[in-house]
């Protein structure tokens, strides 16, 4: 991007991001209108933003290096400094975004009576940084969920515990100094695959890869399709933290904006939470050659996957309802629609860029054929949730 274009983009972005602060009434009327908002809305937005930033930091996306750099320019001992600098910049950007959304929510729906508590919650930023610079350990992806604890226990207890944990972990071996070359190259390869997939709009290639499952003869004997789907879900067990986080995010959104119906919250949250577990069937449709070894019709494969994901969606919805979301027939229907939409999204074939179907509309060329391929799945979710919104409540 040329410098004038970059300057213009930055000016436009600054104007859009700053509009809630100098044009508050207009933005409030457009985003909220006359809908009621919760008293702790801005605090819940802050906790959700901090949890998102914390979870993103734990992915350790900074642990990569170009193979050529490792071969020809890695003899001056600067590698740990480069990785650490990359970690700090990513960490600061994520938590700055969380602070921005807290400020915006405070301007739109009101700040809490005391800012001491929200400021104290930022101690998790230090804990996230310390955890991000050390090696991962099992179950750490669930740590951001602890940000729900200040709503039920004294805030100072949580802040003190997080601060002590951060101090205790400071003495652990820093990952930038101990990461091996094999690890750096493997993460670089994964990063390039993600970037290439995003550039070619192959979003299903971004679904999590499977990990080995300690289950001997997992695909042996009968019910091979069921075993394949179950094994694929177990291989993505590292993504279990996402549905748990989305359940709390749905509850926080409902508490902040009570006017939003549970149908849309459960439908969208369930769809996003189930997507990682559709990776087994998505892999078969992305690579047609893999489909040959599974002796089952497409209808059988899709039906088994839909049934399994519907069970997961109902279990997730049950947890959400127990956390305080109003129960209704529409909410249960939204969970089933989310499961069907997730399966429909990943069962399309590879993108065909030769049938883009360019359409001129108001002087703008729109790739209608490409858009039609990309919206397969989300369109069922939107239409299904609209229909579920009209279902009656419990008799």
GROMACS .gro file of C-alpha atoms in nm:
model
  395
    1UNK     CA    1   0.000   0.000   0.000
    2UNK     CA    2   0.136   0.341  -0.098
    3UNK     CA    3   0.196   0.605   0.169
    4UNK     CA    4  -0.097   0.837   0.068
    5UNK     CA    5  -0.336   0.539   0.068
    6UNK     CA    6  -0.206   0.429   0.405
    7UNK     CA    7  -0.249   0.776   0.553
    8UNK     CA    8  -0.603   0.797   0.416
    9UNK     CA    9  -0.687   0.453   0.559
   10UNK     CA   10  -0.550   0.554   0.900
   11UNK     CA   11  -0.751   0.878   0.900
   12UNK     CA   12  -1.072   0.693   0.813
   13UNK     CA   13  -1.004   0.426   1.075
   14UNK     CA   14  -0.934   0.688   1.341
   15UNK     CA   15  -1.257   0.865   1.255
   16UNK     CA   16  -1.464   0.548   1.277
   17UNK     CA   17  -1.302   0.429   1.598
   18UNK     CA   18  -1.330   0.770   1.761
   19UNK     CA   19  -1.693   0.835   1.666
   20UNK     CA   20  -1.834   0.681   1.991
   21UNK     CA   21  -1.643   0.946   2.187
   22UNK     CA   22  -1.735   1.264   1.998
   23UNK     CA   23  -2.072   1.154   1.853
   24UNK     CA   24  -2.198   0.940   2.137
   25UNK     CA   25  -2.571   1.002   2.104
   26UNK     CA   26  -2.581   0.915   1.733
   27UNK     CA   27  -2.380   0.595   1.780
   28UNK     CA   28  -2.593   0.494   2.079
   29UNK     CA   29  -2.914   0.544   1.883
   30UNK     CA   30  -2.781   0.337   1.591
   31UNK     CA   31  -2.637   0.047   1.793
   32UNK     CA   32  -2.866   0.028   2.095
   33UNK     CA   33  -3.167   0.250   2.031
   34UNK     CA   34  -3.425   0.218   2.306
   35UNK     CA   35  -3.331  -0.137   2.406
   36UNK     CA   36  -3.262  -0.190   2.777
   37UNK     CA   37  -2.905  -0.255   2.890
   38UNK     CA   38  -2.767  -0.425   3.198
   39UNK     CA   39  -2.624  -0.233   3.492
   40UNK     CA   40  -2.292  -0.422   3.473
   41UNK     CA   41  -2.276  -0.410   3.093
   42UNK     CA   42  -1.940  -0.235   3.060
   43UNK     CA   43  -1.779  -0.464   3.320
   44UNK     CA   44  -1.902  -0.772   3.133
   45UNK     CA   45  -1.768  -0.629   2.807
   46UNK     CA   46  -1.432  -0.575   2.978
   47UNK     CA   47  -1.420  -0.930   3.115
   48UNK     CA   48  -1.509  -1.072   2.774
   49UNK     CA   49  -1.246  -0.860   2.599
   50UNK     CA   50  -0.978  -0.952   2.852
   51UNK     CA   51  -1.064  -1.321   2.815
   52UNK     CA   52  -1.039  -1.296   2.436
   53UNK     CA   53  -0.702  -1.118   2.457
   54UNK     CA   54  -0.575  -1.370   2.711
   55UNK     CA   55  -0.685  -1.666   2.501
   56UNK     CA   56  -0.523  -1.518   2.188
   57UNK     CA   57  -0.197  -1.462   2.375
   58UNK     CA   58  -0.188  -1.825   2.488
   59UNK     CA   59  -0.175  -1.936   2.125
   60UNK     CA   60   0.188  -1.817   2.117
   61UNK     CA   61   0.170  -1.702   1.758
   62UNK     CA   62   0.508  -1.534   1.793
   63UNK     CA   63   0.705  -1.862   1.805
   64UNK     CA   64   0.811  -1.884   1.441
   65UNK     CA   65   1.112  -1.800   1.228
   66UNK     CA   66   1.184  -1.807   0.857
   67UNK     CA   67   1.398  -2.112   0.763
   68UNK     CA   68   1.634  -1.893   0.560
   69UNK     CA   69   1.686  -1.666   0.861
   70UNK     CA   70   1.766  -1.965   1.080
   71UNK     CA   71   2.015  -2.093   0.821
   72UNK     CA   72   2.201  -1.777   0.722
   73UNK     CA   73   2.133  -1.509   0.984
   74UNK     CA   74   2.099  -1.675   1.322
   75UNK     CA   75   2.448  -1.654   1.468
   76UNK     CA   76   2.439  -1.324   1.658
   77UNK     CA   77   2.215  -1.437   1.947
   78UNK     CA   78   1.934  -1.196   1.858
   79UNK     CA   79   1.668  -1.463   1.810
   80UNK     CA   80   1.531  -1.450   2.172
   81UNK     CA   81   1.510  -1.071   2.157
   82UNK     CA   82   1.321  -1.082   1.826
   83UNK     CA   83   1.072  -1.339   1.956
   84UNK     CA   84   1.023  -1.151   2.283
   85UNK     CA   85   0.965  -0.824   2.101
   86UNK     CA   86   0.710  -0.995   1.880
   87UNK     CA   87   0.534  -1.138   2.187
   88UNK     CA   88   0.518  -0.801   2.365
   89UNK     CA   89   0.380  -0.619   2.060
   90UNK     CA   90   0.110  -0.881   2.000
   91UNK     CA   91   0.019  -0.885   2.369
   92UNK     CA   92  -0.001  -0.506   2.393
   93UNK     CA   93  -0.216  -0.477   2.079
   94UNK     CA   94  -0.468  -0.736   2.201
   95UNK     CA   95  -0.514  -0.586   2.545
   96UNK     CA   96  -0.528  -0.234   2.397
   97UNK     CA   97  -0.825  -0.352   2.188
   98UNK     CA   98  -0.991  -0.486   2.505
   99UNK     CA   99  -0.938  -0.149   2.676
  100UNK     CA  100  -1.081   0.033   2.373
  101UNK     CA  101  -1.402  -0.171   2.375
  102UNK     CA  102  -1.438  -0.115   2.749
  103UNK     CA  103  -1.409   0.260   2.692
  104UNK     CA  104  -1.662   0.245   2.407
  105UNK     CA  105  -1.909   0.039   2.611
  106UNK     CA  106  -1.871   0.281   2.899
  107UNK     CA  107  -1.951   0.576   2.675
  108UNK     CA  108  -2.254   0.401   2.524
  109UNK     CA  109  -2.409   0.216   2.818
  110UNK     CA  110  -2.237   0.379   3.116
  111UNK     CA  111  -1.929   0.318   3.327
  112UNK     CA  112  -1.951   0.142   3.666
  113UNK     CA  113  -1.974   0.359   3.974
  114UNK     CA  114  -1.610   0.286   4.058
  115UNK     CA  115  -1.328   0.228   3.811
  116UNK     CA  116  -1.101   0.067   4.070
  117UNK     CA  117  -1.235  -0.281   3.996
  118UNK     CA  118  -1.205  -0.266   3.615
  119UNK     CA  119  -0.854  -0.121   3.640
  120UNK     CA  120  -0.756  -0.396   3.885
  121UNK     CA  121  -0.879  -0.660   3.639
  122UNK     CA  122  -0.600  -0.561   3.404
  123UNK     CA  123  -0.364  -0.756   3.629
  124UNK     CA  124  -0.456  -1.052   3.408
  125UNK     CA  125  -0.265  -0.877   3.129
  126UNK     CA  126   0.057  -0.934   3.323
  127UNK     CA  127  -0.042  -1.295   3.391
  128UNK     CA  128  -0.119  -1.351   3.022
  129UNK     CA  129   0.221  -1.209   2.924
  130UNK     CA  130   0.403  -1.433   3.171
  131UNK     CA  131   0.212  -1.741   3.058
  132UNK     CA  132   0.270  -1.653   2.693
  133UNK     CA  133   0.646  -1.650   2.738
  134UNK     CA  134   0.661  -2.001   2.885
  135UNK     CA  135   0.576  -2.343   2.747
  136UNK     CA  136   0.214  -2.449   2.734
  137UNK     CA  137   0.066  -2.698   2.978
  138UNK     CA  138  -0.254  -2.906   2.964
  139UNK     CA  139  -0.572  -2.717   3.044
  140UNK     CA  140  -0.428  -2.365   3.018
  141UNK     CA  141  -0.680  -2.272   2.748
  142UNK     CA  142  -0.947  -2.280   3.021
  143UNK     CA  143  -0.769  -2.016   3.232
  144UNK     CA  144  -0.939  -1.717   3.060
  145UNK     CA  145  -1.270  -1.856   3.186
  146UNK     CA  146  -1.162  -1.762   3.538
  147UNK     CA  147  -1.251  -1.403   3.449
  148UNK     CA  148  -1.606  -1.500   3.535
  149UNK     CA  149  -1.503  -1.554   3.898
  150UNK     CA  150  -1.495  -1.181   3.996
  151UNK     CA  151  -1.872  -1.182   3.946
  152UNK     CA  152  -1.922  -1.437   4.226
  153UNK     CA  153  -1.618  -1.391   4.455
  154UNK     CA  154  -1.454  -1.077   4.596
  155UNK     CA  155  -1.253  -0.900   4.327
  156UNK     CA  156  -0.948  -0.852   4.546
  157UNK     CA  157  -0.921  -1.229   4.594
  158UNK     CA  158  -0.901  -1.287   4.220
  159UNK     CA  159  -0.657  -1.000   4.165
  160UNK     CA  160  -0.424  -1.119   4.442
  161UNK     CA  161  -0.431  -1.477   4.313
  162UNK     CA  162  -0.355  -1.364   3.956
  163UNK     CA  163  -0.073  -1.138   4.075
  164UNK     CA  164   0.088  -1.411   4.284
  165UNK     CA  165   0.063  -1.656   3.994
  166UNK     CA  166   0.232  -1.405   3.762
  167UNK     CA  167   0.517  -1.348   4.010
  168UNK     CA  168   0.565  -1.721   4.064
  169UNK     CA  169   0.582  -1.791   3.690
  170UNK     CA  170   0.837  -1.518   3.622
  171UNK     CA  171   1.118  -1.755   3.713
  172UNK     CA  172   1.013  -2.022   3.462
  173UNK     CA  173   1.225  -2.084   3.154
  174UNK     CA  174   1.133  -1.833   2.879
  175UNK     CA  175   1.011  -1.995   2.559
  176UNK     CA  176   1.199  -1.753   2.328
  177UNK     CA  177   1.527  -1.891   2.470
  178UNK     CA  178   1.430  -2.260   2.467
  179UNK     CA  179   1.230  -2.299   2.144
  180UNK     CA  180   1.405  -2.539   1.908
  181UNK     CA  181   1.461  -2.480   1.539
  182UNK     CA  182   1.223  -2.761   1.451
  183UNK     CA  183   0.949  -2.590   1.651
  184UNK     CA  184   1.014  -2.252   1.490
  185UNK     CA  185   1.008  -2.397   1.137
  186UNK     CA  186   0.695  -2.603   1.206
  187UNK     CA  187   0.510  -2.299   1.339
  188UNK     CA  188   0.631  -2.094   1.042
  189UNK     CA  189   0.492  -2.357   0.805
  190UNK     CA  190   0.157  -2.356   0.986
  191UNK     CA  191   0.150  -1.977   0.972
  192UNK     CA  192   0.211  -1.974   0.596
  193UNK     CA  193  -0.064  -2.234   0.546
  194UNK     CA  194  -0.308  -2.014   0.740
  195UNK     CA  195  -0.209  -1.701   0.550
  196UNK     CA  196  -0.237  -1.874   0.213
  197UNK     CA  197  -0.573  -2.025   0.308
  198UNK     CA  198  -0.704  -1.685   0.414
  199UNK     CA  199  -0.574  -1.523   0.093
  200UNK     CA  200  -0.763  -1.779  -0.119
  201UNK     CA  201  -1.073  -1.762   0.106
  202UNK     CA  202  -1.029  -2.128   0.204
  203UNK     CA  203  -1.149  -2.058   0.557
  204UNK     CA  204  -1.214  -2.426   0.635
  205UNK     CA  205  -0.841  -2.492   0.608
  206UNK     CA  206  -0.810  -2.276   0.919
  207UNK     CA  207  -1.000  -2.530   1.129
  208UNK     CA  208  -0.782  -2.692   1.398
  209UNK     CA  209  -0.571  -2.989   1.298
  210UNK     CA  210  -0.619  -3.317   1.479
  211UNK     CA  211  -0.391  -3.452   1.751
  212UNK     CA  212  -0.314  -3.820   1.809
  213UNK     CA  213  -0.590  -4.006   1.993
  214UNK     CA  214  -0.482  -4.286   2.233
  215UNK     CA  215  -0.745  -4.526   2.101
  216UNK     CA  216  -0.616  -4.840   1.936
  217UNK     CA  217  -0.823  -4.974   1.647
  218UNK     CA  218  -1.037  -4.661   1.653
  219UNK     CA  219  -1.166  -4.724   1.300
  220UNK     CA  220  -1.186  -5.102   1.323
  221UNK     CA  221  -1.499  -5.318   1.346
  222UNK     CA  222  -1.849  -5.184   1.272
  223UNK     CA  223  -1.990  -4.829   1.261
  224UNK     CA  224  -1.683  -4.690   1.088
  225UNK     CA  225  -1.846  -4.356   1.008
  226UNK     CA  226  -1.955  -4.303   1.368
  227UNK     CA  227  -1.609  -4.400   1.490
  228UNK     CA  228  -1.448  -4.162   1.241
  229UNK     CA  229  -1.661  -3.866   1.350
  230UNK     CA  230  -1.609  -3.942   1.721
  231UNK     CA  231  -1.234  -3.987   1.676
  232UNK     CA  232  -1.214  -3.661   1.479
  233UNK     CA  233  -1.390  -3.473   1.757
  234UNK     CA  234  -1.161  -3.626   2.022
  235UNK     CA  235  -0.860  -3.531   1.810
  236UNK     CA  236  -0.975  -3.166   1.840
  237UNK     CA  237  -1.009  -3.183   2.219
  238UNK     CA  238  -0.780  -2.882   2.249
  239UNK     CA  239  -1.069  -2.671   2.109
  240UNK     CA  240  -1.303  -2.758   2.397
  241UNK     CA  241  -1.223  -2.427   2.563
  242UNK     CA  242  -1.394  -2.235   2.282
  243UNK     CA  243  -1.751  -2.365   2.351
  244UNK     CA  244  -1.701  -2.301   2.722
  245UNK     CA  245  -1.587  -1.947   2.653
  246UNK     CA  246  -1.873  -1.888   2.409
  247UNK     CA  247  -2.123  -2.007   2.671
  248UNK     CA  248  -2.000  -1.738   2.911
  249UNK     CA  249  -1.992  -1.482   2.629
  250UNK     CA  250  -2.356  -1.560   2.547
  251UNK     CA  251  -2.453  -1.514   2.910
  252UNK     CA  252  -2.258  -1.186   2.929
  253UNK     CA  253  -2.423  -1.058   2.609
  254UNK     CA  254  -2.767  -1.144   2.744
  255UNK     CA  255  -2.694  -0.966   3.071
  256UNK     CA  256  -2.566  -0.660   2.882
  257UNK     CA  257  -2.842  -0.645   2.621
  258UNK     CA  258  -3.154  -0.817   2.762
  259UNK     CA  259  -3.355  -0.718   2.453
  260UNK     CA  260  -3.157  -0.960   2.233
  261UNK     CA  261  -3.352  -1.286   2.217
  262UNK     CA  262  -3.194  -1.613   2.328
  263UNK     CA  263  -3.261  -1.761   1.983
  264UNK     CA  264  -2.996  -1.546   1.817
  265UNK     CA  265  -2.748  -1.576   2.103
  266UNK     CA  266  -2.766  -1.955   2.116
  267UNK     CA  267  -2.777  -1.991   1.738
  268UNK     CA  268  -2.470  -1.780   1.666
  269UNK     CA  269  -2.278  -1.903   1.971
  270UNK     CA  270  -2.356  -2.267   1.893
  271UNK     CA  271  -2.253  -2.227   1.529
  272UNK     CA  272  -1.915  -2.077   1.621
  273UNK     CA  273  -1.860  -2.333   1.896
  274UNK     CA  274  -1.933  -2.633   1.672
  275UNK     CA  275  -1.723  -2.525   1.374
  276UNK     CA  276  -1.390  -2.663   1.511
  277UNK     CA  277  -1.550  -3.006   1.552
  278UNK     CA  278  -1.664  -3.018   1.190
  279UNK     CA  279  -1.301  -3.046   1.082
  280UNK     CA  280  -1.317  -3.426   1.022
  281UNK     CA  281  -1.588  -3.401   0.758
  282UNK     CA  282  -1.446  -3.074   0.623
  283UNK     CA  283  -1.117  -3.249   0.557
  284UNK     CA  284  -1.292  -3.513   0.347
  285UNK     CA  285  -1.459  -3.248   0.132
  286UNK     CA  286  -1.153  -3.027   0.095
  287UNK     CA  287  -0.941  -3.317  -0.032
  288UNK     CA  288  -1.158  -3.538  -0.256
  289UNK     CA  289  -0.891  -3.808  -0.264
  290UNK     CA  290  -0.939  -3.876   0.107
  291UNK     CA  291  -1.305  -3.956   0.046
  292UNK     CA  292  -1.226  -4.278  -0.139
  293UNK     CA  293  -1.114  -4.488   0.157
  294UNK     CA  294  -1.436  -4.428   0.355
  295UNK     CA  295  -1.689  -4.678   0.220
  296UNK     CA  296  -2.005  -4.480   0.298
  297UNK     CA  297  -2.242  -4.264   0.098
  298UNK     CA  298  -2.240  -3.889   0.134
  299UNK     CA  299  -2.590  -3.901   0.282
  300UNK     CA  300  -2.480  -4.148   0.551
  301UNK     CA  301  -2.171  -3.944   0.634
  302UNK     CA  302  -2.366  -3.618   0.659
  303UNK     CA  303  -2.648  -3.773   0.862
  304UNK     CA  304  -2.411  -3.923   1.120
  305UNK     CA  305  -2.218  -3.597   1.152
  306UNK     CA  306  -2.538  -3.394   1.189
  307UNK     CA  307  -2.674  -3.630   1.454
  308UNK     CA  308  -2.351  -3.620   1.653
  309UNK     CA  309  -2.321  -3.241   1.636
  310UNK     CA  310  -2.687  -3.200   1.728
  311UNK     CA  311  -2.619  -3.393   2.048
  312UNK     CA  312  -2.319  -3.168   2.122
  313UNK     CA  313  -2.529  -2.858   2.046
  314UNK     CA  314  -2.805  -2.965   2.284
  315UNK     CA  315  -2.552  -3.038   2.562
  316UNK     CA  316  -2.394  -2.694   2.511
  317UNK     CA  317  -2.736  -2.530   2.508
  318UNK     CA  318  -2.826  -2.706   2.832
  319UNK     CA  319  -2.520  -2.556   2.999
  320UNK     CA  320  -2.610  -2.210   2.865
  321UNK     CA  321  -2.967  -2.240   2.992
  322UNK     CA  322  -2.841  -2.344   3.335
  323UNK     CA  323  -2.631  -2.026   3.344
  324UNK     CA  324  -2.942  -1.810   3.319
  325UNK     CA  325  -3.048  -1.778   2.954
  326UNK     CA  326  -3.430  -1.797   2.919
  327UNK     CA  327  -3.543  -2.136   2.790
  328UNK     CA  328  -3.781  -2.162   2.497
  329UNK     CA  329  -3.869  -2.388   2.208
  330UNK     CA  330  -3.696  -2.142   1.976
  331UNK     CA  331  -3.372  -2.170   2.174
  332UNK     CA  332  -3.363  -2.548   2.133
  333UNK     CA  333  -3.448  -2.513   1.764
  334UNK     CA  334  -3.166  -2.259   1.730
  335UNK     CA  335  -2.917  -2.514   1.867
  336UNK     CA  336  -3.024  -2.775   1.610
  337UNK     CA  337  -3.015  -2.515   1.330
  338UNK     CA  338  -2.662  -2.419   1.435
  339UNK     CA  339  -2.548  -2.781   1.407
  340UNK     CA  340  -2.706  -2.828   1.064
  341UNK     CA  341  -2.563  -2.496   0.942
  342UNK     CA  342  -2.212  -2.588   1.060
  343UNK     CA  343  -2.227  -2.918   0.868
  344UNK     CA  344  -2.365  -2.744   0.559
  345UNK     CA  345  -2.085  -2.487   0.575
  346UNK     CA  346  -1.801  -2.740   0.564
  347UNK     CA  347  -1.955  -2.987   0.318
  348UNK     CA  348  -1.926  -2.762   0.017
  349UNK     CA  349  -1.658  -2.849  -0.235
  350UNK     CA  350  -1.336  -2.653  -0.288
  351UNK     CA  351  -1.388  -2.295  -0.403
  352UNK     CA  352  -1.420  -2.265  -0.779
  353UNK     CA  353  -1.269  -1.933  -0.884
  354UNK     CA  354  -1.354  -2.000  -1.250
  355UNK     CA  355  -1.726  -1.947  -1.181
  356UNK     CA  356  -1.713  -1.614  -1.003
  357UNK     CA  357  -2.014  -1.479  -1.195
  358UNK     CA  358  -1.925  -1.109  -1.190
  359UNK     CA  359  -2.232  -0.885  -1.165
  360UNK     CA  360  -2.226  -0.507  -1.208
  361UNK     CA  361  -2.432  -0.337  -0.939
  362UNK     CA  362  -2.429   0.040  -0.886
  363UNK     CA  363  -2.096   0.061  -1.063
  364UNK     CA  364  -1.937  -0.209  -0.846
  365UNK     CA  365  -1.838  -0.554  -0.973
  366UNK     CA  366  -1.967  -0.820  -0.732
  367UNK     CA  367  -1.849  -1.183  -0.766
  368UNK     CA  368  -2.196  -1.331  -0.719
  369UNK     CA  369  -2.081  -1.687  -0.791
  370UNK     CA  370  -1.804  -1.666  -0.534
  371UNK     CA  371  -2.034  -1.508  -0.276
  372UNK     CA  372  -2.284  -1.789  -0.332
  373UNK     CA  373  -2.016  -2.045  -0.249
  374UNK     CA  374  -1.899  -1.857   0.060
  375UNK     CA  375  -2.243  -1.807   0.217
  376UNK     CA  376  -2.332  -2.176   0.198
  377UNK     CA  377  -2.416  -2.258   0.560
  378UNK     CA  378  -2.449  -1.910   0.711
  379UNK     CA  379  -2.755  -1.848   0.495
  380UNK     CA  380  -2.926  -2.151   0.651
  381UNK     CA  381  -2.830  -2.021   0.996
  382UNK     CA  382  -2.979  -1.674   0.936
  383UNK     CA  383  -3.299  -1.799   0.774
  384UNK     CA  384  -3.342  -2.071   1.035
  385UNK     CA  385  -3.295  -1.830   1.326
  386UNK     CA  386  -3.547  -1.589   1.173
  387UNK     CA  387  -3.799  -1.872   1.157
  388UNK     CA  388  -3.712  -1.992   1.509
  389UNK     CA  389  -3.775  -1.641   1.644
  390UNK     CA  390  -4.144  -1.685   1.569
  391UNK     CA  391  -4.179  -2.010   1.759
  392UNK     CA  392  -4.390  -1.988   2.078
  393UNK     CA  393  -4.245  -1.995   2.426
  394UNK     CA  394  -4.295  -2.286   2.663
  395UNK     CA  395  -4.666  -2.370   2.706
   0.00000   0.00000   0.00000
